[in-house]
């Protein structure tokens, strides 16, 4: 991690102009949208925009009363946690295999796993839709769980592999001569040592799952099965059109936990986002 | 009780030969040191004893049982690594306890053994800490304790002291030797440091380029080197080697002449240790002073003769000017002769 | 003190079968691979098969290559590809330049941690939420127009929905806003990972920070930039959410990306066979790109 890198005194003005400018560009829409969340229904879409809105908790009541927000939340959480668990169970042995063993086809297998990250959801959307429909799994949390797990598996595997490669081989040699078998080494030594990596992988998978839209749209077609990302798209009602204040509030509800967690792992963020290719 | 026999061991990776033709018998309770420069094959050989590598050819035998197919876990060897390899997520106590758990030692016994081992390396007060909180020397001792705790048949040590500073190294050397004697466990110790080898070993196995150069006690290695490599590797500064000819009972080389050699005529390499040379006296060697380093207890003299350097350990009060010419006499009883081509020892 | 070699149970020497040893790593990786095959191979084959049929909701009617021929002649299909290319490349370029510039100024700044957190924020919102932010600001709420009017740049509301350029602009700006941080984080991490001493040496040699960046840091970053651009590039070509929520394909399909095309053909027109054919084409393109570009980049970019 870089210590106090010398910033130099050149162009201080330009630097803060640019950085500050972008910071404003980042924050203004956010803050504005936050204000939308606390406006009464009537003040959102008006002939001329209102710059000094009145405060109202309309939206808060709306999402809990007019819509089954609790259900959406529950669906989202269940699907996400389930998919992350599936991913970890599959990815950790796979990552160990890729990181520590040498065998024919290892690199090809690794590349295949990596390539599934490249796969656009649209490519498999239709077959998956039919598959789940035939299996009667549409509108279930299980379907979402399986899909999210499949989307994220490659990312989780490669992140964990990257952290495993950091462990000195000596450690495993020592455990082996101490009498430990492969699985025990994995469980007792490797996993605890790369815990930060596992957490990073889980967080990244969680974020991608929360964000997922296309599959969720197709699979969760009845309101009962909505997750938060798709529910947003359906906050429409009658004469009001799109109910923005509700959308804004839900967006923030989803944002806050994600923000907190990401700030906690920010040291590992680059490594997570590039699946191990760029270490922070 | 553990005798180790290496029979015809060879290790190849594709076309690269790491270890060749290793035949060695290690007696029970013996401390054998594998000595040699980096890449000579000493660590690879030791790893084959441990079971962490499989020999391409040959057998690893322990107590008359061929161990080639046996996994490292089951060989009852304990290893101390250069980087200590302590489990970072466990306390020192847990680290030391680990091998006992793997071997299903009854719980009651475990605590006793762990504390005993910790006591032997003087780490009783640090058992609760994690490896990250310990100094290099303490980690070294923790690694040692972990190896000791289950009283294995064989100790394997892979340059355990190279990451320590000089003073600590000396203290740990003594402690390791002491422990080994006390516990009576057959030990194989790998190092590139000849001082460690000379002070610790019952026998030394010198290796270079994957092959054994010589096996012998420290005395034998020092005073009876089998070839120029061994002669030049051991000793600080190493033995001086001069290429020349023997003709009519006299060895001649540029700037050098030694009479009274009972050998056939031919090209030979003469070897003589710096401490077996005396400045002044009957001139066997005439040379120029290149460097003079008084160290307090003696004076290192570096001379140039015929373009090469020649080292002499002189008396501590001796001084000489740079570029001055001096004469050196050899102790005739301590001259060695090696074949000029193969480097093998002739006399 | 017990003698050497008698502590613990003396397990019978386990000779691990050579065959087990050989297959073990395959066993470890198998569950993951099988699972992934389930989502790639199976649907891939299914889509390929389905592409040779006309499928609505009734029985499948085999039509041979008709779907593909129709695709070839379909102006909308090519338009979708074109749109994806145009919108994607502009967005990617803008993001990259911005991210590099920001990274350059930020990575040495004492407030870097603060900047990083602030810049991260857009990326952490749900993409669907972000789409709504921009939809409201530009379309439904017309804030954008309004500000411009107040500032005197224009005199009446911009008709965004009917303008190709503005619609595309909207998609691009939403994407840039949300995903520049992705690149930024990676670039900053890479820059911070570079050897400080090289920079200090250059500084002593009299170079200004801009020169150091251009001549030293940037070239060293090439593999990183490649990896980051590939990751982001792939995600951009699958742009769906913004299109779905903001423009729904835009004026006359001008902002329809290939993902949206497939969605619309399949789930709005229910022409599944046709959509599958488009999916297959997209899959083939993806494989080509993966083999050519990604394999190479990740081989050098990793470890």
CSV table of N, CA, C and O in Angstrom, one decimal, chain B residues 19 21 32 41 48 54 105 117 124 127-128 131 159 220 223 236 251 299 318 333 336:
chain,number,residue,atom,x,y,z
B,19,UNK,N,19.1,-33.9,-9.2
B,19,UNK,CA,19.9,-34.7,-8.3
B,19,UNK,C,20.3,-35.9,-9.1
B,19,UNK,O,19.5,-36.5,-9.8
B,21,UNK,N,22.6,-39.8,-8.9
B,21,UNK,CA,23.5,-40.7,-8.3
B,21,UNK,C,23.7,-40.5,-6.8
B,21,UNK,O,24.9,-40.6,-6.3
B,32,UNK,N,23.4,-35.3,10.0
B,32,UNK,CA,24.1,-35.1,8.7
B,32,UNK,C,23.8,-33.8,8.1
B,32,UNK,O,22.6,-33.4,8.0
B,41,UNK,N,21.3,-29.1,-5.3
B,41,UNK,CA,20.4,-30.3,-5.2
B,41,UNK,C,20.2,-30.7,-3.7
B,41,UNK,O,19.5,-31.7,-3.5
B,48,UNK,N,13.0,-35.1,-0.9
B,48,UNK,CA,12.7,-36.5,-1.3
B,48,UNK,C,12.6,-37.4,0.0
B,48,UNK,O,11.8,-38.3,0.0
B,54,UNK,N,8.9,-36.8,-5.3
B,54,UNK,CA,9.2,-38.2,-5.5
B,54,UNK,C,10.4,-38.3,-6.4
B,54,UNK,O,10.6,-37.6,-7.4
B,105,UNK,N,-3.0,-37.9,19.1
B,105,UNK,CA,-2.5,-38.1,20.5
B,105,UNK,C,-3.6,-37.7,21.5
B,105,UNK,O,-4.3,-36.7,21.3
B,117,UNK,N,7.8,-29.1,24.9
B,117,UNK,CA,8.5,-28.6,23.7
B,117,UNK,C,8.8,-27.1,23.8
B,117,UNK,O,9.9,-26.6,23.5
B,124,UNK,N,7.9,-20.6,26.6
B,124,UNK,CA,6.7,-20.8,27.4
B,124,UNK,C,5.8,-19.5,27.5
B,124,UNK,O,4.6,-19.6,27.6
B,127,UNK,N,3.2,-18.6,24.3
B,127,UNK,CA,2.3,-19.6,23.7
B,127,UNK,C,1.0,-19.0,23.2
B,127,UNK,O,0.4,-19.5,22.2
B,128,UNK,N,0.5,-17.9,23.7
B,128,UNK,CA,-0.7,-17.3,23.3
B,128,UNK,C,-0.6,-16.4,22.1
B,128,UNK,O,-1.6,-16.1,21.5
B,131,UNK,N,2.0,-16.0,15.3
B,131,UNK,CA,3.3,-15.9,14.7
B,131,UNK,C,3.6,-14.5,14.3
B,131,UNK,O,4.8,-14.0,14.4
B,159,UNK,N,17.8,-25.0,5.8
B,159,UNK,CA,18.4,-23.7,6.0
B,159,UNK,C,17.7,-22.9,7.1
B,159,UNK,O,17.3,-21.7,6.8
B,220,UNK,N,37.5,-34.7,8.2
B,220,UNK,CA,37.9,-35.3,7.0
B,220,UNK,C,37.7,-34.3,5.8
B,220,UNK,O,38.5,-34.1,4.9
B,223,UNK,N,40.5,-31.5,6.2
B,223,UNK,CA,41.9,-31.9,6.1
B,223,UNK,C,42.1,-32.9,5.0
B,223,UNK,O,43.3,-33.1,4.6
B,236,UNK,N,37.7,-20.6,5.5
B,236,UNK,CA,37.4,-19.2,5.3
B,236,UNK,C,38.6,-18.4,5.7
B,236,UNK,O,38.9,-18.3,6.8
B,251,UNK,N,57.6,-28.9,-7.8
B,251,UNK,CA,56.4,-28.3,-8.4
B,251,UNK,C,56.8,-26.9,-8.8
B,251,UNK,O,57.4,-26.1,-8.0
B,299,UNK,N,45.9,-11.2,10.7
B,299,UNK,CA,45.9,-10.3,9.6
B,299,UNK,C,45.7,-11.1,8.3
B,299,UNK,O,46.5,-12.0,8.1
B,318,UNK,N,51.5,-8.6,12.1
B,318,UNK,CA,52.2,-8.4,10.8
B,318,UNK,C,51.6,-7.2,10.0
B,318,UNK,O,50.3,-7.1,9.9
B,333,UNK,N,53.9,-30.3,5.2
B,333,UNK,CA,53.0,-31.5,5.5
B,333,UNK,C,51.6,-31.2,5.2
B,333,UNK,O,50.7,-32.1,5.4
B,336,UNK,N,48.4,-30.1,-0.7
B,336,UNK,CA,47.6,-31.1,-1.4
B,336,UNK,C,47.8,-31.0,-2.8
B,336,UNK,O,48.1,-29.9,-3.4
